[in-house]
Amino acid sequence: MAKFVAVCRTGDVVEGRGLSVEVDGLRIAILNDGEAIHALLGRCPHENGSLGLGWIEDGEVVCPLHRWRFRLSTGRCTTIRGESVHRFRCEVRGDEVWVEV
């Protein structure tokens, strides 16, 4: 059964950047686009690059390894058709970021 867990503080996630966290064996990228906090599966399907070490451009996280791009709103890859990463439900509660895993 899915549950929400606290993964970090909002101040830990710099605007325009990501933060890599691990929850129950899952690498999750926490991303701050300046308007909202997002949570995506933290590994790029191309070569397991850490999306939590990526940056945000035009509503997409950019993988630091080979620059594959994923929409924050859906997890869909805009670089290679048919690729995507899981998008987790995410909430800000006070100064904490909670993710449903």
PDB file of N, CA, C and O in Angstrom, residues 20-78:
ATOM      1  N   SER A  20      18.859  14.376  -5.113  1.00  0.00           N
ATOM      2  CA  SER A  20      18.675  12.933  -5.159  1.00  0.00           C
ATOM      3  C   SER A  20      18.465  12.402  -3.752  1.00  0.00           C
ATOM      4  O   SER A  20      19.256  12.688  -2.852  1.00  0.00           O
ATOM      5  N   VAL A  21      17.373  11.638  -3.554  1.00  0.00           N
ATOM      6  CA  VAL A  21      17.095  11.001  -2.266  1.00  0.00           C
ATOM      7  C   VAL A  21      16.791   9.529  -2.518  1.00  0.00           C
ATOM      8  O   VAL A  21      16.461   9.129  -3.638  1.00  0.00           O
ATOM      9  N   GLU A  22      16.910   8.727  -1.473  1.00  0.00           N
ATOM     10  CA  GLU A  22      16.560   7.312  -1.587  1.00  0.00           C
ATOM     11  C   GLU A  22      15.484   6.987  -0.577  1.00  0.00           C
ATOM     12  O   GLU A  22      15.600   7.335   0.605  1.00  0.00           O
ATOM     13  N   VAL A  23      14.416   6.338  -1.054  1.00  0.00           N
ATOM     14  CA  VAL A  23      13.297   5.952  -0.204  1.00  0.00           C
ATOM     15  C   VAL A  23      12.948   4.503  -0.511  1.00  0.00           C
ATOM     16  O   VAL A  23      12.639   4.168  -1.654  1.00  0.00           O
ATOM     17  N   ASP A  24      13.010   3.659   0.496  1.00  0.00           N
ATOM     18  CA  ASP A  24      12.671   2.239   0.327  1.00  0.00           C
ATOM     19  C   ASP A  24      13.377   1.617  -0.876  1.00  0.00           C
ATOM     20  O   ASP A  24      12.790   0.871  -1.649  1.00  0.00           O
ATOM     21  N   GLY A  25      14.646   1.954  -1.074  1.00  0.00           N
ATOM     22  CA  GLY A  25      15.433   1.390  -2.156  1.00  0.00           C
ATOM     23  C   GLY A  25      15.236   2.067  -3.512  1.00  0.00           C
ATOM     24  O   GLY A  25      15.845   1.663  -4.488  1.00  0.00           O
ATOM     25  N   LEU A  26      14.375   3.081  -3.571  1.00  0.00           N
ATOM     26  CA  LEU A  26      14.140   3.807  -4.817  1.00  0.00           C
ATOM     27  C   LEU A  26      14.932   5.101  -4.826  1.00  0.00           C
ATOM     28  O   LEU A  26      14.898   5.854  -3.854  1.00  0.00           O
ATOM     29  N   ARG A  27      15.619   5.379  -5.924  1.00  0.00           N
ATOM     30  CA  ARG A  27      16.274   6.666  -6.091  1.00  0.00           C
ATOM     31  C   ARG A  27      15.237   7.616  -6.677  1.00  0.00           C
ATOM     32  O   ARG A  27      14.678   7.360  -7.746  1.00  0.00           O
ATOM     33  N   ILE A  28      14.975   8.709  -5.974  1.00  0.00           N
ATOM     34  CA  ILE A  28      13.963   9.672  -6.389  1.00  0.00           C
ATOM     35  C   ILE A  28      14.619  11.037  -6.559  1.00  0.00           C
ATOM     36  O   ILE A  28      15.430  11.452  -5.730  1.00  0.00           O
ATOM     37  N   ALA A  29      14.265  11.717  -7.641  1.00  0.00           N
ATOM     38  CA  ALA A  29      14.743  13.073  -7.891  1.00  0.00           C
ATOM     39  C   ALA A  29      13.678  14.048  -7.401  1.00  0.00           C
ATOM     40  O   ALA A  29      12.533  13.992  -7.847  1.00  0.00           O
ATOM     41  N   ILE A  30      14.051  14.917  -6.481  1.00  0.00           N
ATOM     42  CA  ILE A  30      13.182  15.980  -6.005  1.00  0.00           C
ATOM     43  C   ILE A  30      13.618  17.243  -6.744  1.00  0.00           C
ATOM     44  O   ILE A  30      14.799  17.599  -6.722  1.00  0.00           O
ATOM     45  N   LEU A  31      12.676  17.907  -7.416  1.00  0.00           N
ATOM     46  CA  LEU A  31      13.007  19.003  -8.327  1.00  0.00           C
ATOM     47  C   LEU A  31      12.175  20.239  -8.021  1.00  0.00           C
ATOM     48  O   LEU A  31      10.974  20.143  -7.771  1.00  0.00           O
ATOM     49  N   ASN A  32      12.819  21.396  -8.058  1.00  0.00           N
ATOM     50  CA  ASN A  32      12.178  22.664  -7.745  1.00  0.00           C
ATOM     51  C   ASN A  32      12.215  23.562  -8.983  1.00  0.00           C
ATOM     52  O   ASN A  32      13.287  24.027  -9.372  1.00  0.00           O
ATOM     53  N   ASP A  33      11.047  23.789  -9.596  1.00  0.00           N
ATOM     54  CA  ASP A  33      11.007  24.643 -10.783  1.00  0.00           C
ATOM     55  C   ASP A  33      10.699  26.104 -10.447  1.00  0.00           C
ATOM     56  O   ASP A  33      10.489  26.920 -11.335  1.00  0.00           O
ATOM     57  N   GLY A  34      10.683  26.441  -9.155  1.00  0.00           N
ATOM     58  CA  GLY A  34      10.405  27.794  -8.723  1.00  0.00           C
ATOM     59  C   GLY A  34       8.943  28.031  -8.398  1.00  0.00           C
ATOM     60  O   GLY A  34       8.608  28.948  -7.675  1.00  0.00           O
ATOM     61  N   GLU A  35       8.063  27.201  -8.946  1.00  0.00           N
ATOM     62  CA  GLU A  35       6.635  27.308  -8.673  1.00  0.00           C
ATOM     63  C   GLU A  35       6.129  26.131  -7.856  1.00  0.00           C
ATOM     64  O   GLU A  35       5.152  26.255  -7.123  1.00  0.00           O
ATOM     65  N   ALA A  36       6.764  24.987  -7.999  1.00  0.00           N
ATOM     66  CA  ALA A  36       6.330  23.778  -7.301  1.00  0.00           C
ATOM     67  C   ALA A  36       7.518  22.833  -7.129  1.00  0.00           C
ATOM     68  O   ALA A  36       8.539  22.966  -7.793  1.00  0.00           O
ATOM     69  N   ILE A  37       7.328  21.865  -6.230  1.00  0.00           N
ATOM     70  CA  ILE A  37       8.302  20.788  -6.037  1.00  0.00           C
ATOM     71  C   ILE A  37       7.731  19.557  -6.735  1.00  0.00           C
ATOM     72  O   ILE A  37       6.541  19.262  -6.623  1.00  0.00           O
ATOM     73  N   HIS A  38       8.568  18.846  -7.467  1.00  0.00           N
ATOM     74  CA  HIS A  38       8.168  17.656  -8.213  1.00  0.00           C
ATOM     75  C   HIS A  38       9.030  16.475  -7.773  1.00  0.00           C
ATOM     76  O   HIS A  38      10.167  16.667  -7.335  1.00  0.00           O
ATOM     77  N   ALA A  39       8.499  15.263  -7.965  1.00  0.00           N
ATOM     78  CA  ALA A  39       9.251  14.046  -7.647  1.00  0.00           C
ATOM     79  C   ALA A  39       9.141  13.075  -8.820  1.00  0.00           C
ATOM     80  O   ALA A  39       8.040  12.682  -9.212  1.00  0.00           O
ATOM     81  N   LEU A  40      10.294  12.719  -9.387  1.00  0.00           N
ATOM     82  CA  LEU A  40      10.365  11.757 -10.484  1.00  0.00           C
ATOM     83  C   LEU A  40      11.316  10.633 -10.089  1.00  0.00           C
ATOM     84  O   LEU A  40      12.196  10.823  -9.241  1.00  0.00           O
ATOM     85  N   LEU A  41      11.145   9.479 -10.737  1.00  0.00           N
ATOM     86  CA  LEU A  41      12.126   8.423 -10.548  1.00  0.00           C
ATOM     87  C   LEU A  41      13.488   9.008 -10.845  1.00  0.00           C
ATOM     88  O   LEU A  41      13.664   9.710 -11.850  1.00  0.00           O
ATOM     89  N   GLY A  42      14.461   8.741  -9.988  1.00  0.00           N
ATOM     90  CA  GLY A  42      15.731   9.452 -10.059  1.00  0.00           C
ATOM     91  C   GLY A  42      16.765   8.915 -11.003  1.00  0.00           C
ATOM     92  O   GLY A  42      17.881   9.418 -11.037  1.00  0.00           O
ATOM     93  N   ARG A  43      16.431   7.910 -11.805  1.00  0.00           N
ATOM     94  CA  ARG A  43      17.445   7.396 -12.732  1.00  0.00           C
ATOM     95  C   ARG A  43      16.927   7.460 -14.163  1.00  0.00           C
ATOM     96  O   ARG A  43      15.822   7.034 -14.467  1.00  0.00           O
ATOM     97  N   CYS A  44      17.748   8.010 -15.005  1.00  0.00           N
ATOM     98  CA  CYS A  44      17.427   8.121 -16.427  1.00  0.00           C
ATOM     99  C   CYS A  44      17.419   6.724 -17.045  1.00  0.00           C
ATOM    100  O   CYS A  44      18.326   5.928 -16.789  1.00  0.00           O
ATOM    101  N   PRO A  45      16.429   6.400 -17.887  1.00  0.00           N
ATOM    102  CA  PRO A  45      16.388   5.072 -18.503  1.00  0.00           C
ATOM    103  C   PRO A  45      17.493   4.832 -19.527  1.00  0.00           C
ATOM    104  O   PRO A  45      17.747   3.695 -19.906  1.00  0.00           O
ATOM    105  N   HIS A  46      18.180   5.873 -19.946  1.00  0.00           N
ATOM    106  CA  HIS A  46      19.232   5.716 -20.952  1.00  0.00           C
ATOM    107  C   HIS A  46      20.440   4.992 -20.367  1.00  0.00           C
ATOM    108  O   HIS A  46      20.765   3.892 -20.793  1.00  0.00           O
ATOM    109  N   GLU A  47      21.100   5.589 -19.368  1.00  0.00           N
ATOM    110  CA  GLU A  47      22.268   4.945 -18.755  1.00  0.00           C
ATOM    111  C   GLU A  47      22.318   5.174 -17.251  1.00  0.00           C
ATOM    112  O   GLU A  47      23.389   5.323 -16.671  1.00  0.00           O
ATOM    113  N   ASN A  48      21.130   5.224 -16.631  1.00  0.00           N
ATOM    114  CA  ASN A  48      21.004   5.362 -15.173  1.00  0.00           C
ATOM    115  C   ASN A  48      21.597   6.653 -14.624  1.00  0.00           C
ATOM    116  O   ASN A  48      21.998   6.707 -13.465  1.00  0.00           O
ATOM    117  N   GLY A  49      21.659   7.699 -15.426  1.00  0.00           N
ATOM    118  CA  GLY A  49      22.119   8.993 -14.921  1.00  0.00           C
ATOM    119  C   GLY A  49      21.210   9.478 -13.809  1.00  0.00           C
ATOM    120  O   GLY A  49      20.014   9.202 -13.799  1.00  0.00           O
ATOM    121  N   SER A  50      21.765  10.198 -12.867  1.00  0.00           N
ATOM    122  CA  SER A  50      21.002  10.682 -11.725  1.00  0.00           C
ATOM    123  C   SER A  50      20.250  11.960 -12.085  1.00  0.00           C
ATOM    124  O   SER A  50      20.844  13.029 -12.220  1.00  0.00           O
ATOM    125  N   LEU A  51      18.923  11.853 -12.225  1.00  0.00           N
ATOM    126  CA  LEU A  51      18.129  13.035 -12.531  1.00  0.00           C
ATOM    127  C   LEU A  51      18.144  14.030 -11.372  1.00  0.00           C
ATOM    128  O   LEU A  51      17.947  15.221 -11.575  1.00  0.00           O
ATOM    129  N   GLY A  52      18.412  13.543 -10.164  1.00  0.00           N
ATOM    130  CA  GLY A  52      18.535  14.432  -9.013  1.00  0.00           C
ATOM    131  C   GLY A  52      19.739  15.349  -9.093  1.00  0.00           C
ATOM    132  O   GLY A  52      19.806  16.356  -8.403  1.00  0.00           O
ATOM    133  N   LEU A  53      20.688  15.029  -9.952  1.00  0.00           N
ATOM    134  CA  LEU A  53      21.849  15.891 -10.172  1.00  0.00           C
ATOM    135  C   LEU A  53      21.668  16.767 -11.413  1.00  0.00           C
ATOM    136  O   LEU A  53      22.575  17.493 -11.798  1.00  0.00           O
ATOM    137  N   GLY A  54      20.474  16.674 -12.015  1.00  0.00           N
ATOM    138  CA  GLY A  54      20.185  17.435 -13.217  1.00  0.00           C
ATOM    139  C   GLY A  54      19.739  18.849 -12.908  1.00  0.00           C
ATOM    140  O   GLY A  54      19.760  19.306 -11.771  1.00  0.00           O
ATOM    141  N   TRP A  55      19.322  19.551 -13.955  1.00  0.00           N
ATOM    142  CA  TRP A  55      18.837  20.921 -13.829  1.00  0.00           C
ATOM    143  C   TRP A  55      17.543  21.039 -14.625  1.00  0.00           C
ATOM    144  O   TRP A  55      17.202  20.173 -15.417  1.00  0.00           O
ATOM    145  N   ILE A  56      16.837  22.144 -14.408  1.00  0.00           N
ATOM    146  CA  ILE A  56      15.531  22.345 -15.024  1.00  0.00           C
ATOM    147  C   ILE A  56      15.622  23.421 -16.097  1.00  0.00           C
ATOM    148  O   ILE A  56      16.193  24.487 -15.881  1.00  0.00           O
ATOM    149  N   GLU A  57      15.059  23.092 -17.277  1.00  0.00           N
ATOM    150  CA  GLU A  57      14.937  24.033 -18.389  1.00  0.00           C
ATOM    151  C   GLU A  57      13.551  23.865 -19.000  1.00  0.00           C
ATOM    152  O   GLU A  57      13.172  22.746 -19.344  1.00  0.00           O
ATOM    153  N   ASP A  58      12.810  24.936 -19.124  1.00  0.00           N
ATOM    154  CA  ASP A  58      11.520  24.931 -19.824  1.00  0.00           C
ATOM    155  C   ASP A  58      10.569  23.835 -19.326  1.00  0.00           C
ATOM    156  O   ASP A  58       9.942  23.133 -20.121  1.00  0.00           O
ATOM    157  N   GLY A  59      10.489  23.663 -18.009  1.00  0.00           N
ATOM    158  CA  GLY A  59       9.563  22.690 -17.446  1.00  0.00           C
ATOM    159  C   GLY A  59      10.016  21.249 -17.552  1.00  0.00           C
ATOM    160  O   GLY A  59       9.220  20.328 -17.365  1.00  0.00           O
ATOM    161  N   GLU A  60      11.296  21.037 -17.850  1.00  0.00           N
ATOM    162  CA  GLU A  60      11.839  19.686 -17.985  1.00  0.00           C
ATOM    163  C   GLU A  60      13.121  19.548 -17.168  1.00  0.00           C
ATOM    164  O   GLU A  60      13.890  20.511 -17.058  1.00  0.00           O
ATOM    165  N   VAL A  61      13.341  18.350 -16.622  1.00  0.00           N
ATOM    166  CA  VAL A  61      14.619  18.074 -15.981  1.00  0.00           C
ATOM    167  C   VAL A  61      15.546  17.516 -17.061  1.00  0.00           C
ATOM    168  O   VAL A  61      15.133  16.731 -17.917  1.00  0.00           O
ATOM    169  N   VAL A  62      16.795  17.950 -17.021  1.00  0.00           N
ATOM    170  CA  VAL A  62      17.802  17.526 -17.994  1.00  0.00           C
ATOM    171  C   VAL A  62      18.778  16.592 -17.291  1.00  0.00           C
ATOM    172  O   VAL A  62      19.372  16.954 -16.266  1.00  0.00           O
ATOM    173  N   CYS A  63      18.938  15.382 -17.822  1.00  0.00           N
ATOM    174  CA  CYS A  63      19.883  14.421 -17.246  1.00  0.00           C
ATOM    175  C   CYS A  63      21.312  14.923 -17.469  1.00  0.00           C
ATOM    176  O   CYS A  63      21.673  15.305 -18.587  1.00  0.00           O
ATOM    177  N   PRO A  64      22.130  14.908 -16.413  1.00  0.00           N
ATOM    178  CA  PRO A  64      23.489  15.434 -16.551  1.00  0.00           C
ATOM    179  C   PRO A  64      24.422  14.563 -17.402  1.00  0.00           C
ATOM    180  O   PRO A  64      25.453  15.056 -17.850  1.00  0.00           O
ATOM    181  N   LEU A  65      24.074  13.310 -17.646  1.00  0.00           N
ATOM    182  CA  LEU A  65      24.981  12.449 -18.432  1.00  0.00           C
ATOM    183  C   LEU A  65      24.934  12.733 -19.931  1.00  0.00           C
ATOM    184  O   LEU A  65      25.950  13.002 -20.551  1.00  0.00           O
ATOM    185  N   HIS A  66      23.748  12.620 -20.512  1.00  0.00           N
ATOM    186  CA  HIS A  66      23.638  12.750 -21.965  1.00  0.00           C
ATOM    187  C   HIS A  66      22.534  13.706 -22.393  1.00  0.00           C
ATOM    188  O   HIS A  66      22.106  13.689 -23.537  1.00  0.00           O
ATOM    189  N   ARG A  67      22.042  14.481 -21.451  1.00  0.00           N
ATOM    190  CA  ARG A  67      21.083  15.555 -21.708  1.00  0.00           C
ATOM    191  C   ARG A  67      19.705  15.096 -22.181  1.00  0.00           C
ATOM    192  O   ARG A  67      19.005  15.838 -22.871  1.00  0.00           O
ATOM    193  N   TRP A  68      19.302  13.862 -21.824  1.00  0.00           N
ATOM    194  CA  TRP A  68      17.919  13.474 -22.078  1.00  0.00           C
ATOM    195  C   TRP A  68      17.040  14.362 -21.213  1.00  0.00           C
ATOM    196  O   TRP A  68      17.407  14.709 -20.088  1.00  0.00           O
ATOM    197  N   ARG A  69      15.859  14.716 -21.716  1.00  0.00           N
ATOM    198  CA  ARG A  69      14.942  15.642 -21.031  1.00  0.00           C
ATOM    199  C   ARG A  69      13.624  14.956 -20.708  1.00  0.00           C
ATOM    200  O   ARG A  69      13.100  14.203 -21.539  1.00  0.00           O
ATOM    201  N   PHE A  70      13.080  15.266 -19.507  1.00  0.00           N
ATOM    202  CA  PHE A  70      11.833  14.673 -19.042  1.00  0.00           C
ATOM    203  C   PHE A  70      10.925  15.777 -18.502  1.00  0.00           C
ATOM    204  O   PHE A  70      11.362  16.599 -17.697  1.00  0.00           O
ATOM    205  N   ARG A  71       9.666  15.763 -18.919  1.00  0.00           N
ATOM    206  CA  ARG A  71       8.702  16.760 -18.440  1.00  0.00           C
ATOM    207  C   ARG A  71       8.441  16.555 -16.947  1.00  0.00           C
ATOM    208  O   ARG A  71       8.164  15.430 -16.522  1.00  0.00           O
ATOM    209  N   LEU A  72       8.494  17.636 -16.189  1.00  0.00           N
ATOM    210  CA  LEU A  72       8.216  17.557 -14.761  1.00  0.00           C
ATOM    211  C   LEU A  72       6.764  17.178 -14.509  1.00  0.00           C
ATOM    212  O   LEU A  72       6.454  16.487 -13.544  1.00  0.00           O
ATOM    213  N   SER A  73       5.870  17.608 -15.373  1.00  0.00           N
ATOM    214  CA  SER A  73       4.438  17.387 -15.172  1.00  0.00           C
ATOM    215  C   SER A  73       3.979  15.960 -15.441  1.00  0.00           C
ATOM    216  O   SER A  73       2.959  15.521 -14.900  1.00  0.00           O
ATOM    217  N   THR A  74       4.747  15.212 -16.255  1.00  0.00           N
ATOM    218  CA  THR A  74       4.300  13.866 -16.644  1.00  0.00           C
ATOM    219  C   THR A  74       5.374  12.786 -16.513  1.00  0.00           C
ATOM    220  O   THR A  74       5.046  11.597 -16.481  1.00  0.00           O
ATOM    221  N   GLY A  75       6.632  13.164 -16.541  1.00  0.00           N
ATOM    222  CA  GLY A  75       7.722  12.193 -16.567  1.00  0.00           C
ATOM    223  C   GLY A  75       8.079  11.726 -17.968  1.00  0.00           C
ATOM    224  O   GLY A  75       9.028  10.963 -18.152  1.00  0.00           O
ATOM    225  N   ARG A  76       7.351  12.180 -18.982  1.00  0.00           N
ATOM    226  CA  ARG A  76       7.623  11.751 -20.367  1.00  0.00           C
ATOM    227  C   ARG A  76       8.901  12.378 -20.899  1.00  0.00           C
ATOM    228  O   ARG A  76       9.175  13.545 -20.684  1.00  0.00           O
ATOM    229  N   CYS A  77       9.649  11.553 -21.626  1.00  0.00           N
ATOM    230  CA  CYS A  77      10.890  12.002 -22.240  1.00  0.00           C
ATOM    231  C   CYS A  77      10.573  12.757 -23.525  1.00  0.00           C
ATOM    232  O   CYS A  77       9.776  12.290 -24.346  1.00  0.00           O
ATOM    233  N   THR A  78      11.202  13.915 -23.698  1.00  0.00           N
ATOM    234  CA  THR A  78      11.006  14.687 -24.929  1.00  0.00           C
ATOM    235  C   THR A  78      12.194  14.536 -25.869  1.00  0.00           C
ATOM    236  O   THR A  78      12.184  15.097 -26.961  1.00  0.00           O
TER     237      THR A  78
END
